[in-house]
Short mmCIF file of C-alpha atoms and ligand atoms in Angstrom, two decimals:
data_model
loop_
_atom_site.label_atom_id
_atom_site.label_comp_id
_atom_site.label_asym_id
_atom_site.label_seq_id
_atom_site.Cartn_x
_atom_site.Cartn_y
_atom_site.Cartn_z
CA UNK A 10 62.47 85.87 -26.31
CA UNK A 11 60.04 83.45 -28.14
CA UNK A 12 57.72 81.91 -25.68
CA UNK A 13 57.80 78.50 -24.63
CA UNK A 14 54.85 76.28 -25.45
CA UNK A 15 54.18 72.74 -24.02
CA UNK A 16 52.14 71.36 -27.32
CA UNK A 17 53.94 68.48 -27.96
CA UNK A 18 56.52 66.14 -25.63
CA UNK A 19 59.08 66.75 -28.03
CA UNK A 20 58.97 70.50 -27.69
CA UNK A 21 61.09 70.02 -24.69
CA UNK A 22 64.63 68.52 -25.09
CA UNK A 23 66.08 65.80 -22.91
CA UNK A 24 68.21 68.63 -20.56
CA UNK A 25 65.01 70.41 -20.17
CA UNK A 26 62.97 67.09 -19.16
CA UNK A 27 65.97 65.81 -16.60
CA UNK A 28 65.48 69.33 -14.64
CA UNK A 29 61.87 69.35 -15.14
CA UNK A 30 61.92 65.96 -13.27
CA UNK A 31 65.14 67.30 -10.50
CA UNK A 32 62.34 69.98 -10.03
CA UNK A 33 59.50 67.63 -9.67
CA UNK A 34 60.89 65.68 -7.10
CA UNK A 35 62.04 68.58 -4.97
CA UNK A 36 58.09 70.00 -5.53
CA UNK A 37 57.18 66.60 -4.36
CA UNK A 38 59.12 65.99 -1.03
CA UNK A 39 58.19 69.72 -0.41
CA UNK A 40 54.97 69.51 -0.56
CA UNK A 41 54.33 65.98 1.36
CA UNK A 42 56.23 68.12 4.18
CA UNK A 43 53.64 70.45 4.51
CA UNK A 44 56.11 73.10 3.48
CA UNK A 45 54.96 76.26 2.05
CA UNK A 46 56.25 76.65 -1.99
CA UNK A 47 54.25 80.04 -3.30
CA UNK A 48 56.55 81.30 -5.91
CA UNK A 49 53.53 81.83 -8.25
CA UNK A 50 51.42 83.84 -5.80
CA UNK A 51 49.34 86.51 -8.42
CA UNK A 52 50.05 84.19 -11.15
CA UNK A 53 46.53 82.99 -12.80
CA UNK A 54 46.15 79.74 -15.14
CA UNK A 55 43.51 79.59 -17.25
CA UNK A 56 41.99 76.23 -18.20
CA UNK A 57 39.92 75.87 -21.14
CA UNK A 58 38.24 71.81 -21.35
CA UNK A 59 36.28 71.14 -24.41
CA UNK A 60 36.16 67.57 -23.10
CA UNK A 61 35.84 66.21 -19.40
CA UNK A 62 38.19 65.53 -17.17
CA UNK A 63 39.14 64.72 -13.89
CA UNK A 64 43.22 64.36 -13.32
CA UNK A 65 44.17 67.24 -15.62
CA UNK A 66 41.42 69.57 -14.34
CA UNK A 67 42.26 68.59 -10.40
CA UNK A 68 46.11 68.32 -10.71
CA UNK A 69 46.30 71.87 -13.00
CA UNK A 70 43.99 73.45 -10.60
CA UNK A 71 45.46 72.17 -7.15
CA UNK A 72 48.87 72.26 -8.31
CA UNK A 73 47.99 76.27 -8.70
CA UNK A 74 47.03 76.86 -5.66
CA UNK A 75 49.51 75.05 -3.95
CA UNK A 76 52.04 76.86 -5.65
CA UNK A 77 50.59 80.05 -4.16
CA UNK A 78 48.60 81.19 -7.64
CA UNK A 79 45.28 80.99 -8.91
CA UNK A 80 42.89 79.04 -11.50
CA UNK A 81 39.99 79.42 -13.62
CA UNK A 82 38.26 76.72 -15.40
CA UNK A 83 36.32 77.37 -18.63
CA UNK A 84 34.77 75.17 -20.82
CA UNK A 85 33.13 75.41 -24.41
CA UNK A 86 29.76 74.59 -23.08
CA UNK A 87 29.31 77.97 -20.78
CA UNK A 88 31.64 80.44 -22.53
CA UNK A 89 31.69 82.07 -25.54
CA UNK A 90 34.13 79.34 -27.24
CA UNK A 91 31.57 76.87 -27.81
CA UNK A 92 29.79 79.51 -30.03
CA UNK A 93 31.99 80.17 -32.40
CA UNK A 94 33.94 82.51 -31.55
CA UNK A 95 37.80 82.08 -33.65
CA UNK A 96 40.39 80.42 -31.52
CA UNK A 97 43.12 83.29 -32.17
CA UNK A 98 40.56 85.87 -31.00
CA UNK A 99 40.11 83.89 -28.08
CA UNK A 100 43.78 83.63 -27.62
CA UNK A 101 44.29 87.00 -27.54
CA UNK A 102 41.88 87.88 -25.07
CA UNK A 103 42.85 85.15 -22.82
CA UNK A 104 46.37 85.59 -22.86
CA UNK A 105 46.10 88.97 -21.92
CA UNK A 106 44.00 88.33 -18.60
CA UNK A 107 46.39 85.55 -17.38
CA UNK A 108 49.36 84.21 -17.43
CA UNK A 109 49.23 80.90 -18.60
CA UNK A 110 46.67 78.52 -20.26
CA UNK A 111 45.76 74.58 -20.53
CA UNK A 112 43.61 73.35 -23.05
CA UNK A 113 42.01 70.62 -23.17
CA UNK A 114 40.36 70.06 -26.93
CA UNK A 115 40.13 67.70 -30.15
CA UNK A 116 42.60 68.79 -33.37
CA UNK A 117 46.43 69.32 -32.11
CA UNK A 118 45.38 72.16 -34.76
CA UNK A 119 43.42 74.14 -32.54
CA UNK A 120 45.97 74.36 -29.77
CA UNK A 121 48.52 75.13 -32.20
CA UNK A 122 46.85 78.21 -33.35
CA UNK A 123 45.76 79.32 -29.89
CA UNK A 124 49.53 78.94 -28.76
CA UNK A 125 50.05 81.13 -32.53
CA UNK A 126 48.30 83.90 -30.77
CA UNK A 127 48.88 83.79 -27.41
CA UNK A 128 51.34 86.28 -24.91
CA UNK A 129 51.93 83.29 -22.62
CA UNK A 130 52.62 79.86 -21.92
CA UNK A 131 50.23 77.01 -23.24
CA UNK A 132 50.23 73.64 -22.34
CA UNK A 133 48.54 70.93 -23.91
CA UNK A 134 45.89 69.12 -21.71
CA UNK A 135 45.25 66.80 -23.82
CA UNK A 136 44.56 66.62 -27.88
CA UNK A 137 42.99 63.96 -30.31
CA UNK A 138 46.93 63.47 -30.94
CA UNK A 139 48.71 63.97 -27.99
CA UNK A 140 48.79 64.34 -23.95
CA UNK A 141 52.20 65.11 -23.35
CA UNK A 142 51.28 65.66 -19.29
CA UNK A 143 50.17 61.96 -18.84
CA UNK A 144 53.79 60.80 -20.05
CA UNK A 145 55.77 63.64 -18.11
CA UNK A 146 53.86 61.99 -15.21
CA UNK A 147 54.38 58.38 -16.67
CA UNK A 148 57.65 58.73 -17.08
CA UNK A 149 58.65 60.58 -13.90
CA UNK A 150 56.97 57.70 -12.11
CA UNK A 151 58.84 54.74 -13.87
CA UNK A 152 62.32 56.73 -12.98
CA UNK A 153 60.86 57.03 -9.19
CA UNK A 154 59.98 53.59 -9.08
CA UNK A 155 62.68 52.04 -11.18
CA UNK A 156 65.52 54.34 -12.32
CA UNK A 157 67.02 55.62 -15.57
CA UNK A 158 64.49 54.45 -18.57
CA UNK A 159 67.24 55.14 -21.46
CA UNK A 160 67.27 51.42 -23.09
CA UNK A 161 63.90 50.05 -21.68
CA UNK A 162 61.32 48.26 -23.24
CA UNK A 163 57.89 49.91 -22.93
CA UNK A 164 54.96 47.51 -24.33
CA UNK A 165 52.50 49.21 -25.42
CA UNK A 166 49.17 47.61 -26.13
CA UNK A 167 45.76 48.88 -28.03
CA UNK A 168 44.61 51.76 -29.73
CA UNK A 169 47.79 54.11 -31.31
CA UNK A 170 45.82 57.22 -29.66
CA UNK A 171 46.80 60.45 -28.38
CA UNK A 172 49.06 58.60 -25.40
CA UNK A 173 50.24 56.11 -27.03
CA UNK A 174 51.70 58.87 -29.58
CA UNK A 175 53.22 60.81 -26.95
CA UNK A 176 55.07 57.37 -25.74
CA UNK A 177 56.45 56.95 -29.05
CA UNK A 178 58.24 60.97 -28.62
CA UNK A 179 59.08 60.52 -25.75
CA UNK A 180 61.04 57.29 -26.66
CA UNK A 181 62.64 59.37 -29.24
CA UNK A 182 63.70 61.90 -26.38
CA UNK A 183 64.88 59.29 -23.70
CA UNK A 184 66.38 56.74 -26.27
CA UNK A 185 64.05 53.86 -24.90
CA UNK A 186 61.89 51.15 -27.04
CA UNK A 187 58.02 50.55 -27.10
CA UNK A 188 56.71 47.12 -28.66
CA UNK A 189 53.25 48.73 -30.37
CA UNK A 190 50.85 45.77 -30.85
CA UNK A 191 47.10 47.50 -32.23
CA UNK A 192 44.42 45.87 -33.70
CA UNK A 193 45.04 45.81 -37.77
CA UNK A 194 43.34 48.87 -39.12
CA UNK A 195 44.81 50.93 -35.95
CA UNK A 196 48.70 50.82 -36.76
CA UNK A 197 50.50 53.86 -35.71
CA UNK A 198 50.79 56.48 -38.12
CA UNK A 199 54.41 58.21 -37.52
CA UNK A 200 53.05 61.37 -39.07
CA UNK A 201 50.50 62.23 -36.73
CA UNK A 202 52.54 61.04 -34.19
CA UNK A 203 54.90 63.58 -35.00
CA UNK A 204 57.96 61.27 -34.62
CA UNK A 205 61.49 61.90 -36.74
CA UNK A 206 61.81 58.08 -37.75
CA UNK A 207 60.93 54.47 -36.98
CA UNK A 208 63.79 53.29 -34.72
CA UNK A 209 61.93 53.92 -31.41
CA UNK A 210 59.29 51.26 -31.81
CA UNK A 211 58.24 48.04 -33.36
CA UNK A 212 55.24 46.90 -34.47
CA UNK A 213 53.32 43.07 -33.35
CA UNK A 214 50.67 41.47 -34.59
CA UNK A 215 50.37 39.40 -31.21
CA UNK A 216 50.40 41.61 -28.00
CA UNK A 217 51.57 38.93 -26.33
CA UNK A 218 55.05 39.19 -28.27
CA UNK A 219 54.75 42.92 -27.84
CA UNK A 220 54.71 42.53 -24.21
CA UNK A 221 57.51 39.73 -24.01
CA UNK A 222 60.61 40.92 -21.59
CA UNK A 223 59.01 43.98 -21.10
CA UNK A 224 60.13 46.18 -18.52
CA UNK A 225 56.94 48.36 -18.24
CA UNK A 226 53.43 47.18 -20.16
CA UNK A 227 50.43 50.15 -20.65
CA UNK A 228 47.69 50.63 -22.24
CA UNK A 229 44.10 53.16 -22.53
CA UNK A 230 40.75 52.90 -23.06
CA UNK A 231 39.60 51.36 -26.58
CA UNK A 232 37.73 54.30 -27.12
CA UNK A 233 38.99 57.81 -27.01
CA UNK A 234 37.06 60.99 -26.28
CA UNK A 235 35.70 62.55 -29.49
CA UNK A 236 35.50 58.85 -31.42
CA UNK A 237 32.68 57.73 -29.31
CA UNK A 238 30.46 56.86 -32.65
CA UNK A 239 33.04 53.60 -32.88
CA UNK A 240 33.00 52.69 -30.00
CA UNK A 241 30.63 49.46 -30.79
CA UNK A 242 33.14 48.46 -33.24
CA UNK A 243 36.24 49.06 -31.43
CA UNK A 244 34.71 46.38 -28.66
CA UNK A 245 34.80 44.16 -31.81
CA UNK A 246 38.30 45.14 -32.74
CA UNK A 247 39.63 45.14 -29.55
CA UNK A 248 38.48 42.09 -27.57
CA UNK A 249 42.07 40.15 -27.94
CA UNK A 250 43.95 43.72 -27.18
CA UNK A 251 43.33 43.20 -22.89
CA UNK A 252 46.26 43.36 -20.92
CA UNK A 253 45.58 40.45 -18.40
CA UNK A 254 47.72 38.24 -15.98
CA UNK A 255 48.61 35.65 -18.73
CA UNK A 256 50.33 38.89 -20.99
CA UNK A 257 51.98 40.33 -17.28
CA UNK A 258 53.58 36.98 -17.03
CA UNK A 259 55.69 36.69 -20.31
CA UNK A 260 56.86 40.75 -19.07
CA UNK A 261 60.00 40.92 -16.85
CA UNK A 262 59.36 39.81 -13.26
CA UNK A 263 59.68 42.95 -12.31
CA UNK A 264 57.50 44.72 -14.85
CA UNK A 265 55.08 47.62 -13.98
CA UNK A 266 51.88 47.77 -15.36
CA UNK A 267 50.52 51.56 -16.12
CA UNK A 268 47.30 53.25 -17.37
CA UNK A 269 46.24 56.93 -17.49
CA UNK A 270 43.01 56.26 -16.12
CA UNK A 271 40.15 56.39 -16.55
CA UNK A 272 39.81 52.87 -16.58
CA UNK A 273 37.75 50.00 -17.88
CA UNK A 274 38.07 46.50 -15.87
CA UNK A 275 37.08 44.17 -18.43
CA UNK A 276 37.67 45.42 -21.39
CA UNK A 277 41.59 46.94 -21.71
CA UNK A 278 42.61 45.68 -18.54
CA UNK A 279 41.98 43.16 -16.58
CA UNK A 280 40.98 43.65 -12.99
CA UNK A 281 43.03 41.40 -11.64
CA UNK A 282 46.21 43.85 -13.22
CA UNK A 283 45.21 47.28 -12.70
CA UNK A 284 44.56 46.07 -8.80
CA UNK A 285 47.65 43.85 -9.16
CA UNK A 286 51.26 43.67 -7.68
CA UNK A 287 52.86 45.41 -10.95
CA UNK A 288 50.27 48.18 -11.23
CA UNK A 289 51.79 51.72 -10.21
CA UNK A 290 48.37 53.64 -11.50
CA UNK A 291 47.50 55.49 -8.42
CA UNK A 292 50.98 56.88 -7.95
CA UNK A 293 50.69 57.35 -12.06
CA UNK A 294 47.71 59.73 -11.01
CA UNK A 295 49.35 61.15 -8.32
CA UNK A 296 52.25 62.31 -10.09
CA UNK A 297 50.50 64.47 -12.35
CA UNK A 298 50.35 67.18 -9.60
CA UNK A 299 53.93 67.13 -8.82
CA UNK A 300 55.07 66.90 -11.97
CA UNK A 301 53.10 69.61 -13.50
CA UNK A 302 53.40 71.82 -10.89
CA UNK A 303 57.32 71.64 -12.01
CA UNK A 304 56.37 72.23 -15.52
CA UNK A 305 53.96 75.81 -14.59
CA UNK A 306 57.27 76.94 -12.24
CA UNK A 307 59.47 76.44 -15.40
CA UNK A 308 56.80 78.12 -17.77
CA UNK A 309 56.64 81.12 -15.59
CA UNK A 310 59.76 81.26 -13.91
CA UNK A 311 62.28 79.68 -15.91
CA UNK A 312 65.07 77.53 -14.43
CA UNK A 313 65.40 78.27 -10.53
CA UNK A 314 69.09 77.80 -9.36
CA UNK A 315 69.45 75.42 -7.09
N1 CP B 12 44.53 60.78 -17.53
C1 CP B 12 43.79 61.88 -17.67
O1 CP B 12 44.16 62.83 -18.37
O2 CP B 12 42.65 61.87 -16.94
P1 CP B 12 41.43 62.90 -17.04
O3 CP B 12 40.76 62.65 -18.37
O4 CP B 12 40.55 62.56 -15.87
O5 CP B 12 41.97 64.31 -16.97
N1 NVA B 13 43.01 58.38 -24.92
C1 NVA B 13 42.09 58.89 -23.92
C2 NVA B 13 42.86 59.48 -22.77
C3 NVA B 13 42.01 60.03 -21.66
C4 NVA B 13 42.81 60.64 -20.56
C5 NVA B 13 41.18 59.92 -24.56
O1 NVA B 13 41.69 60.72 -25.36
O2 NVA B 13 39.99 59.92 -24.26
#
């Protein structure tokens, strides 16, 4: 049996995704119950961050434990990985002392070729390309708050980073639309994005028209991790690309307003939006745990019949 990697969104199909998300909200209404769910006790995650964090390293390493296994945290700064050591080495070591890794790191490439060598389960933490676990999360969240997404409009405004990427898959997957309005010079690039065609999205010069009868508008920081040396410029580029109450108002009434967080007030978002009526951010954050704690159970355990 090949083993089954989480590298990309689009590595899982839409079957796999609907019971990922049955499974999530069964995880979910388990766990606010305060009912025992240990059906990875001995199971150990490793995960390797060669960039901060603070949602993927909390929800990976709670959702562990709750789930009745265990986690260990590495990073390149304190292990042998920041010194050169080759990723497939590492790979092979790793995978043989655990049972499934996260990583956290800059080229999709890297990952790739860890996942090339690896005995278990790796799931991308986030990438310069991707971060397929925000949009499990993001989209689990939308069907909580407002049902099916198949046929939605998802407005999507700034840089056409890692997240905005994994949007544009996952449109592919769930057969939904995202109005892409970047700063020229920051266009998507369907390539990198890793999408089959261009049907999915559109592309506007004004984000105001990208965000017109929108049923969900999102956004991220103009500045990525790893592209830091722009970020001066980007301010430049970027100063007409805020999501504020005037672009909120041409979206549906009923429009949510998401962001992976962390945040800047001021510059991507206005305040009075990401503490707004639309915004669903927190339980955006929140759902993270729940809904990767479904994805490690299917990893490890395969489908569980209900
Ligand atoms: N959204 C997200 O991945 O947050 P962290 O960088 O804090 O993990
Ligand atoms: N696009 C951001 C997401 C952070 C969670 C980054 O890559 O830094």
């Amino acid at each position: 049996m090949p083993i089954k990697h989480f590298l990309q969104f689009k590595d899982f199909t839409r079957d796999e995704l609907d019971y990922l998300f049955a499974r999530t909200r069964w995880i979910k209404t388990e766990f606010k119950a305060y009912r025992r769910y240990w059906p990875l006790a001995d199971r150990t995650l490793v995960m390797i961050f060669e960039k901060a964090s603070t949602r993927t390293r909390l929800s990976f390493e709670a959702g562990m434990q709750q789930l009745g296994g265990a986690a260990i945290y590495l990073n390149t700064r304190d292990s042998q990985l920041g010194r050169g050591e080759p990723v497939e080495d590492a790979a092979q070591v790793i995978s043989r002392m655990s049972d499934v890794v996260m990583i956290r790191t800059f080229e999709q490439d890297i990952i790739e070729r860890f996942a090339g060598h690896s005995r278990v389960p790796v799931i991308n933490g986030l990438t310069n390309e991707y971060h397929p676990c925000q949009i499990l999360a993001d989209i689990y969240t939308y069907i909580e708050q407002r049902g099916s997404i198949q046929g939605k409009t998802v407005a999507w405004i700034g840089d056409s980073n890692n997240v905005c990427n994994t949007w544009l898959q996952a449109a592919e997957v769930f057969d939904f639309n995202v109005h892409v309005s970047t700063p020229p010079g920051y266009e998507v690039e369907p390539e990198r994005a890793g999408l089959y065609g261009t049907d999915h999205y559109e592309e506007f010069a004004d984000p105001m028209e990208a965000a017109r009868d929108a049923d969900l508008v999102t956004t991220d920081v103009w500045t990525s991790m790893g592209f830091e040396a722009e970020n001066e410029e980007r301010k430049r580029d970027f100063a007409d690309w805020q999501v504020d109450e005037d672009m909120m108002a041409v979206a549906k009434s009923d429009a949510l307003f998401m962001h992976c967080l962390p945040a800047h007030r001021g510059e991507e978002v206005a305040a009075a939006v990401i503490d707004g009526p639309h915004s669903v951010v927190w339980e955006e954050a929140e759902n993270r745990l729940h809904a990767q704690k479904a994805l490690l159970e299917y990893l490890l355990l395969g489908r569980i019949a209900s």
